[in-house]
PDB file of C-alpha atoms in Angstrom:
ATOM      1  CA  MET A   1      -2.628  22.462  47.246  1.00 54.00           C
ATOM      2  CA  SER A   2       0.416  23.541  45.242  1.00 67.00           C
ATOM      3  CA  TYR A   3       3.854  22.016  45.313  1.00 75.00           C
ATOM      4  CA  HIS A   4       7.148  23.508  45.147  1.00 87.00           C
ATOM      5  CA  ILE A   5       9.208  22.380  41.954  1.00 91.00           C
ATOM      6  CA  TYR A   6      12.660  21.422  42.284  1.00 92.00           C
ATOM      7  CA  THR A   7      14.796  22.000  39.176  1.00 94.00           C
ATOM      8  CA  THR A   8      18.376  20.605  39.585  1.00 94.00           C
ATOM      9  CA  GLU A   9      21.142  19.118  37.950  1.00 96.00           C
ATOM     10  CA  GLY A  10      20.963  15.447  38.239  1.00 96.00           C
ATOM     11  CA  ILE A  11      22.744  11.774  37.154  1.00 97.00           C
ATOM     12  CA  ILE A  12      20.343   8.999  36.829  1.00 97.00           C
ATOM     13  CA  LEU A  13      22.026   6.088  38.452  1.00 97.00           C
ATOM     14  CA  LYS A  14      19.039   3.330  38.329  1.00 96.00           C
ATOM     15  CA  ARG A  15      15.575   2.968  36.971  1.00 95.00           C
ATOM     16  CA  ALA A  16      13.142   0.353  37.839  1.00 94.00           C
ATOM     17  CA  PRO A  17       9.879  -0.090  36.481  1.00 93.00           C
ATOM     18  CA  PHE A  18       6.629  -0.402  38.429  1.00 89.00           C
ATOM     19  CA  GLY A  19       3.116  -0.299  38.061  1.00 88.00           C
ATOM     20  CA  GLU A  20       1.523  -0.613  34.412  1.00 90.00           C
ATOM     21  CA  ALA A  21       3.974   2.101  33.001  1.00 92.00           C
ATOM     22  CA  ASN A  22       5.918   3.909  35.664  1.00 91.00           C
ATOM     23  CA  LEU A  23       9.422   4.170  36.388  1.00 94.00           C
ATOM     24  CA  LEU A  24      11.221   4.440  39.750  1.00 95.00           C
ATOM     25  CA  LEU A  25      14.592   6.307  39.721  1.00 96.00           C
ATOM     26  CA  TYR A  26      17.391   6.688  41.828  1.00 97.00           C
ATOM     27  CA  ILE A  27      18.810  10.457  41.151  1.00 96.00           C
ATOM     28  CA  LEU A  28      22.055  11.685  42.470  1.00 97.00           C
ATOM     29  CA  THR A  29      21.151  15.481  42.248  1.00 94.00           C
ATOM     30  CA  SER A  30      23.588  18.473  42.885  1.00 89.00           C
ATOM     31  CA  GLU A  31      21.171  20.187  45.372  1.00 89.00           C
ATOM     32  CA  LEU A  32      19.164  17.557  47.077  1.00 91.00           C
ATOM     33  CA  GLY A  33      21.618  14.522  47.317  1.00 92.00           C
ATOM     34  CA  LEU A  34      20.174  11.059  46.172  1.00 95.00           C
ATOM     35  CA  ILE A  35      16.528  11.104  45.714  1.00 95.00           C
ATOM     36  CA  ILE A  36      14.233   7.947  44.973  1.00 95.00           C
ATOM     37  CA  ALA A  37      11.712   9.540  42.543  1.00 94.00           C
ATOM     38  CA  SER A  38       8.612   8.133  40.342  1.00 93.00           C
ATOM     39  CA  ALA A  39       8.006   9.230  36.985  1.00 93.00           C
ATOM     40  CA  ARG A  40       4.405   8.209  36.093  1.00 91.00           C
ATOM     41  CA  SER A  41       3.710   6.533  32.726  1.00 90.00           C
ATOM     42  CA  ALA A  42       7.230   6.895  31.660  1.00 90.00           C
ATOM     43  CA  ARG A  43       7.394   3.691  29.888  1.00 91.00           C
ATOM     44  CA  VAL A  44       4.608   4.699  27.430  1.00 89.00           C
ATOM     45  CA  SER A  45       6.087   5.301  23.954  1.00 87.00           C
ATOM     46  CA  ALA A  46       4.150   8.498  23.706  1.00 86.00           C
ATOM     47  CA  SER A  47       5.924   9.983  27.247  1.00 88.00           C
ATOM     48  CA  LYS A  48       7.815  13.014  27.011  1.00 89.00           C
ATOM     49  CA  LEU A  49       9.643  11.928  29.934  1.00 90.00           C
ATOM     50  CA  ARG A  50      10.802   8.465  28.489  1.00 89.00           C
ATOM     51  CA  PRO A  51      14.018   9.449  26.190  1.00 89.00           C
ATOM     52  CA  ALA A  52      15.699  11.155  28.933  1.00 91.00           C
ATOM     53  CA  LEU A  53      15.262   8.813  31.697  1.00 94.00           C
ATOM     54  CA  GLN A  54      18.003   6.232  30.690  1.00 94.00           C
ATOM     55  CA  GLU A  55      20.684   4.964  33.434  1.00 95.00           C
ATOM     56  CA  TYR A  56      23.646   6.732  33.377  1.00 96.00           C
ATOM     57  CA  ALA A  57      22.089  10.216  31.975  1.00 96.00           C
ATOM     58  CA  HIS A  58      23.217  13.428  32.798  1.00 97.00           C
ATOM     59  CA  VAL A  59      19.944  15.189  33.107  1.00 96.00           C
ATOM     60  CA  SER A  60      18.326  18.679  34.248  1.00 96.00           C
ATOM     61  CA  VAL A  61      15.476  17.167  36.284  1.00 96.00           C
ATOM     62  CA  SER A  62      12.396  18.876  37.721  1.00 95.00           C
ATOM     63  CA  CYS A  63      10.991  17.379  40.971  1.00 94.00           C
ATOM     64  CA  VAL A  64       8.200  17.714  43.466  1.00 94.00           C
ATOM     65  CA  LYS A  65       7.700  16.278  46.921  1.00 92.00           C
ATOM     66  CA  GLY A  66       4.278  15.062  47.868  1.00 86.00           C
ATOM     67  CA  LYS A  67       2.941  12.651  50.436  1.00 87.00           C
ATOM     68  CA  GLY A  68       4.114   9.835  48.282  1.00 86.00           C
ATOM     69  CA  GLY A  69       7.646  11.049  47.660  1.00 91.00           C
ATOM     70  CA  TRP A  70       9.342  12.484  44.918  1.00 94.00           C
ATOM     71  CA  LYS A  71       7.862  12.815  41.585  1.00 95.00           C
ATOM     72  CA  VAL A  72       9.268  13.870  38.228  1.00 94.00           C
ATOM     73  CA  THR A  73       7.625  16.533  36.498  1.00 93.00           C
ATOM     74  CA  ASN A  74      10.182  17.307  33.912  1.00 94.00           C
ATOM     75  CA  VAL A  75      13.381  16.222  32.444  1.00 96.00           C
ATOM     76  CA  ALA A  76      15.932  17.284  30.094  1.00 94.00           C
ATOM     77  CA  SER A  77      18.790  15.319  28.892  1.00 94.00           C
ATOM     78  CA  ILE A  78      22.440  16.695  28.687  1.00 95.00           C
ATOM     79  CA  GLU A  79      24.358  13.593  28.152  1.00 95.00           C
ATOM     80  CA  ASN A  80      24.167   9.985  28.455  1.00 95.00           C
ATOM     81  CA  TYR A  81      27.979   8.570  30.100  1.00 95.00           C
ATOM     82  CA  PHE A  82      26.890   5.378  29.035  1.00 94.00           C
ATOM     83  CA  PHE A  83      26.607   5.734  25.358  1.00 92.00           C
ATOM     84  CA  GLU A  84      29.330   8.200  24.963  1.00 91.00           C
ATOM     85  CA  SER A  85      31.971   5.572  26.740  1.00 92.00           C
ATOM     86  CA  PRO A  86      33.755   2.517  25.260  1.00 92.00           C
ATOM     87  CA  GLU A  87      32.634  -0.949  26.160  1.00 93.00           C
ATOM     88  CA  HIS A  88      35.587  -1.439  28.517  1.00 93.00           C
ATOM     89  CA  THR A  89      34.129   1.343  30.878  1.00 94.00           C
ATOM     90  CA  HIS A  90      30.668  -0.011  31.192  1.00 95.00           C
ATOM     91  CA  LYS A  91      31.504  -2.201  34.572  1.00 94.00           C
ATOM     92  CA  PHE A  92      32.947   0.704  36.088  1.00 94.00           C
ATOM     93  CA  LEU A  93      29.886   2.494  35.554  1.00 95.00           C
ATOM     94  CA  ALA A  94      27.767  -0.068  37.105  1.00 95.00           C
ATOM     95  CA  GLN A  95      30.154  -0.333  40.015  1.00 95.00           C
ATOM     96  CA  ILE A  96      30.212   3.302  41.049  1.00 95.00           C
ATOM     97  CA  VAL A  97      26.218   3.310  40.759  1.00 95.00           C
ATOM     98  CA  THR A  98      26.120   0.253  43.242  1.00 94.00           C
ATOM     99  CA  LEU A  99      28.416   2.133  45.547  1.00 94.00           C
ATOM    100  CA  LEU A 100      26.635   5.362  45.213  1.00 95.00           C
ATOM    101  CA  ILE A 101      23.240   3.766  46.083  1.00 94.00           C
ATOM    102  CA  LYS A 102      24.647   1.702  48.816  1.00 92.00           C
ATOM    103  CA  MET A 103      26.883   4.486  50.769  1.00 91.00           C
ATOM    104  CA  MET A 104      25.112   7.909  50.014  1.00 89.00           C
ATOM    105  CA  PRO A 105      22.585   9.014  52.696  1.00 83.00           C
ATOM    106  CA  GLY A 106      19.180   9.800  51.327  1.00 76.00           C
ATOM    107  CA  GLU A 107      18.253  13.258  50.490  1.00 82.00           C
ATOM    108  CA  GLU A 108      21.111  15.164  52.103  1.00 83.00           C
ATOM    109  CA  SER A 109      23.093  17.774  49.824  1.00 84.00           C
ATOM    110  CA  HIS A 110      26.538  16.309  49.021  1.00 89.00           C
ATOM    111  CA  GLN A 111      27.404  18.808  46.249  1.00 92.00           C
ATOM    112  CA  ALA A 112      30.985  17.466  46.273  1.00 93.00           C
ATOM    113  CA  VAL A 113      30.120  13.793  45.691  1.00 94.00           C
ATOM    114  CA  PHE A 114      28.093  15.090  42.788  1.00 95.00           C
ATOM    115  CA  VAL A 115      30.835  17.225  41.127  1.00 94.00           C
ATOM    116  CA  LEU A 116      33.321  14.187  41.522  1.00 94.00           C
ATOM    117  CA  THR A 117      30.673  11.443  40.177  1.00 95.00           C
ATOM    118  CA  LYS A 118      30.221  13.992  37.051  1.00 95.00           C
ATOM    119  CA  SER A 119      33.745  14.437  36.632  1.00 94.00           C
ATOM    120  CA  ALA A 120      34.592  10.620  36.529  1.00 95.00           C
ATOM    121  CA  PHE A 121      31.949   9.778  34.570  1.00 96.00           C
ATOM    122  CA  GLY A 122      32.651  12.528  31.994  1.00 94.00           C
ATOM    123  CA  GLU A 123      36.262  11.616  32.047  1.00 94.00           C
ATOM    124  CA  ILE A 124      35.678   7.811  31.592  1.00 93.00           C
ATOM    125  CA  LYS A 125      35.556   8.193  27.819  1.00 92.00           C
ATOM    126  CA  ASN A 126      38.997   9.086  27.785  1.00 92.00           C
ATOM    127  CA  ILE A 127      40.639   6.530  30.180  1.00 93.00           C
ATOM    128  CA  GLU A 128      42.543   3.709  28.498  1.00 91.00           C
ATOM    129  CA  LYS A 129      41.446   0.012  29.055  1.00 93.00           C
ATOM    130  CA  GLU A 130      44.871  -0.558  31.174  1.00 94.00           C
ATOM    131  CA  ASN A 131      44.137   2.156  33.531  1.00 94.00           C
ATOM    132  CA  ILE A 132      40.532   1.535  34.161  1.00 95.00           C
ATOM    133  CA  GLU A 133      41.272  -0.391  37.532  1.00 95.00           C
ATOM    134  CA  SER A 134      43.318   2.395  38.556  1.00 95.00           C
ATOM    135  CA  PHE A 135      40.439   4.894  37.549  1.00 95.00           C
ATOM    136  CA  GLU A 136      38.175   2.899  39.803  1.00 95.00           C
ATOM    137  CA  MET A 137      40.013   2.687  42.878  1.00 95.00           C
ATOM    138  CA  LEU A 138      40.759   6.605  42.656  1.00 95.00           C
ATOM    139  CA  SER A 139      37.215   7.189  42.068  1.00 95.00           C
ATOM    140  CA  VAL A 140      35.810   4.943  44.736  1.00 94.00           C
ATOM    141  CA  LEU A 141      38.563   6.582  47.172  1.00 94.00           C
ATOM    142  CA  ARG A 142      37.355   9.972  46.448  1.00 93.00           C
ATOM    143  CA  ILE A 143      33.776   9.184  46.962  1.00 94.00           C
ATOM    144  CA  MET A 144      34.373   7.271  50.366  1.00 93.00           C
ATOM    145  CA  PHE A 145      36.622  10.092  51.402  1.00 92.00           C
ATOM    146  CA  GLU A 146      33.593  12.947  50.288  1.00 92.00           C
ATOM    147  CA  LEU A 147      31.403  10.952  52.254  1.00 91.00           C
ATOM    148  CA  GLY A 148      33.443  10.829  55.536  1.00 89.00           C
ATOM    149  CA  TYR A 149      34.283   7.113  55.391  1.00 90.00           C
ATOM    150  CA  VAL A 150      38.075   7.856  54.486  1.00 88.00           C
ATOM    151  CA  ALA A 151      40.230   9.976  56.834  1.00 84.00           C
ATOM    152  CA  LYS A 152      42.784  12.216  55.183  1.00 79.00           C
ATOM    153  CA  ASN A 153      46.100  11.136  56.392  1.00 78.00           C
ATOM    154  CA  SER A 154      49.835  11.668  55.435  1.00 61.00           C
ATOM    155  CA  GLY A 155      49.643   8.560  53.057  1.00 75.00           C
ATOM    156  CA  ILE A 156      46.952   9.180  50.556  1.00 86.00           C
ATOM    157  CA  GLU A 157      46.570  13.277  50.257  1.00 85.00           C
ATOM    158  CA  ILE A 158      47.994  13.128  46.962  1.00 84.00           C
ATOM    159  CA  PHE A 159      45.198  11.067  45.737  1.00 91.00           C
ATOM    160  CA  LEU A 160      42.462  13.363  47.308  1.00 86.00           C
ATOM    161  CA  LYS A 161      43.387  16.631  45.289  1.00 78.00           C
ATOM    162  CA  ASP A 162      41.104  18.002  42.956  1.00 72.00           C
ATOM    163  CA  ASN A 163      39.530  15.979  40.222  1.00 76.00           C
ATOM    164  CA  ASN A 164      42.555  15.267  38.609  1.00 83.00           C
ATOM    165  CA  TRP A 165      42.649  12.214  36.124  1.00 88.00           C
ATOM    166  CA  GLU A 166      45.828  12.497  34.291  1.00 87.00           C
ATOM    167  CA  ASN A 167      47.828   9.504  33.513  1.00 86.00           C
ATOM    168  CA  ASN A 168      50.415  10.542  36.448  1.00 90.00           C
ATOM    169  CA  ILE A 169      48.019   9.847  38.993  1.00 91.00           C
ATOM    170  CA  LEU A 170      46.664   6.749  37.868  1.00 93.00           C
ATOM    171  CA  ARG A 171      50.332   5.265  37.669  1.00 94.00           C
ATOM    172  CA  GLU A 172      50.451   6.565  41.373  1.00 93.00           C
ATOM    173  CA  VAL A 173      47.185   4.457  41.913  1.00 94.00           C
ATOM    174  CA  TYR A 174      48.551   1.613  40.333  1.00 95.00           C
ATOM    175  CA  VAL A 175      51.852   1.648  42.188  1.00 94.00           C
ATOM    176  CA  ASN A 176      49.869   2.038  45.467  1.00 93.00           C
ATOM    177  CA  ARG A 177      47.012  -0.096  44.846  1.00 93.00           C
ATOM    178  CA  ASN A 178      47.353  -2.442  47.701  1.00 93.00           C
ATOM    179  CA  ILE A 179      47.410   0.366  50.193  1.00 91.00           C
ATOM    180  CA  LEU A 180      44.638   2.052  48.775  1.00 92.00           C
ATOM    181  CA  LEU A 181      42.604  -1.183  48.445  1.00 92.00           C
ATOM    182  CA  MET A 182      43.479  -1.513  52.250  1.00 91.00           C
ATOM    183  CA  VAL A 183      42.254   1.823  52.924  1.00 90.00           C
ATOM    184  CA  VAL A 184      39.013   1.620  51.016  1.00 89.00           C
ATOM    185  CA  ASN A 185      38.214  -2.019  52.146  1.00 89.00           C
ATOM    186  CA  LYS A 186      38.510  -0.750  55.864  1.00 88.00           C
ATOM    187  CA  ALA A 187      36.329   2.269  55.182  1.00 86.00           C
ATOM    188  CA  ILE A 188      33.491  -0.225  53.757  1.00 84.00           C
ATOM    189  CA  LYS A 189      33.961  -2.696  56.240  1.00 86.00           C
ATOM    190  CA  GLU A 190      33.465   0.032  59.063  1.00 82.00           C
ATOM    191  CA  SER A 191      30.505   1.781  57.493  1.00 79.00           C
ATOM    192  CA  GLN A 192      28.810  -1.575  58.231  1.00 74.00           C
ATOM    193  CA  LEU A 193      26.701  -1.264  55.051  1.00 64.00           C
TER     194      LEU A 193
END
């Protein structure tokens, strides 16, 4: 029996060892949503998959879906957001990954969430240390909105436009942080996750 190979752009959110040399990967993909895929023998030093299968890596990944779930067949690294970003941004990356794993419905395409995450992770290297909290708040608000947990109302539209990460929007986030924090906390509470 032959399987269809899906090749898509993805961001490796999390990886965990299992078995003797395998990896279990949480991959936010452009076309398939959040998938959990295994990579056989990916921890072996001779594995061709090993170098590209790092957390926070932006990759082109090929997978097949079999009886036991998704399996990675090939992967090519595009960039790694962790290694290309300053140390003060690493906590942000971890917190956004935790949010995505918790809030994303599995295997349901959310192109806007992928584009937003890729944009935020790509921009993080340019964010000054004093703006990181505002950047995180803006990222969380936009992700929660795209997932349908935050309603668009007259108080927050300015923050939901495009993928604008400029300093002027980050200043507005800082000024309105208490309101935005209430919106995000309410969304998280109502999600019951």
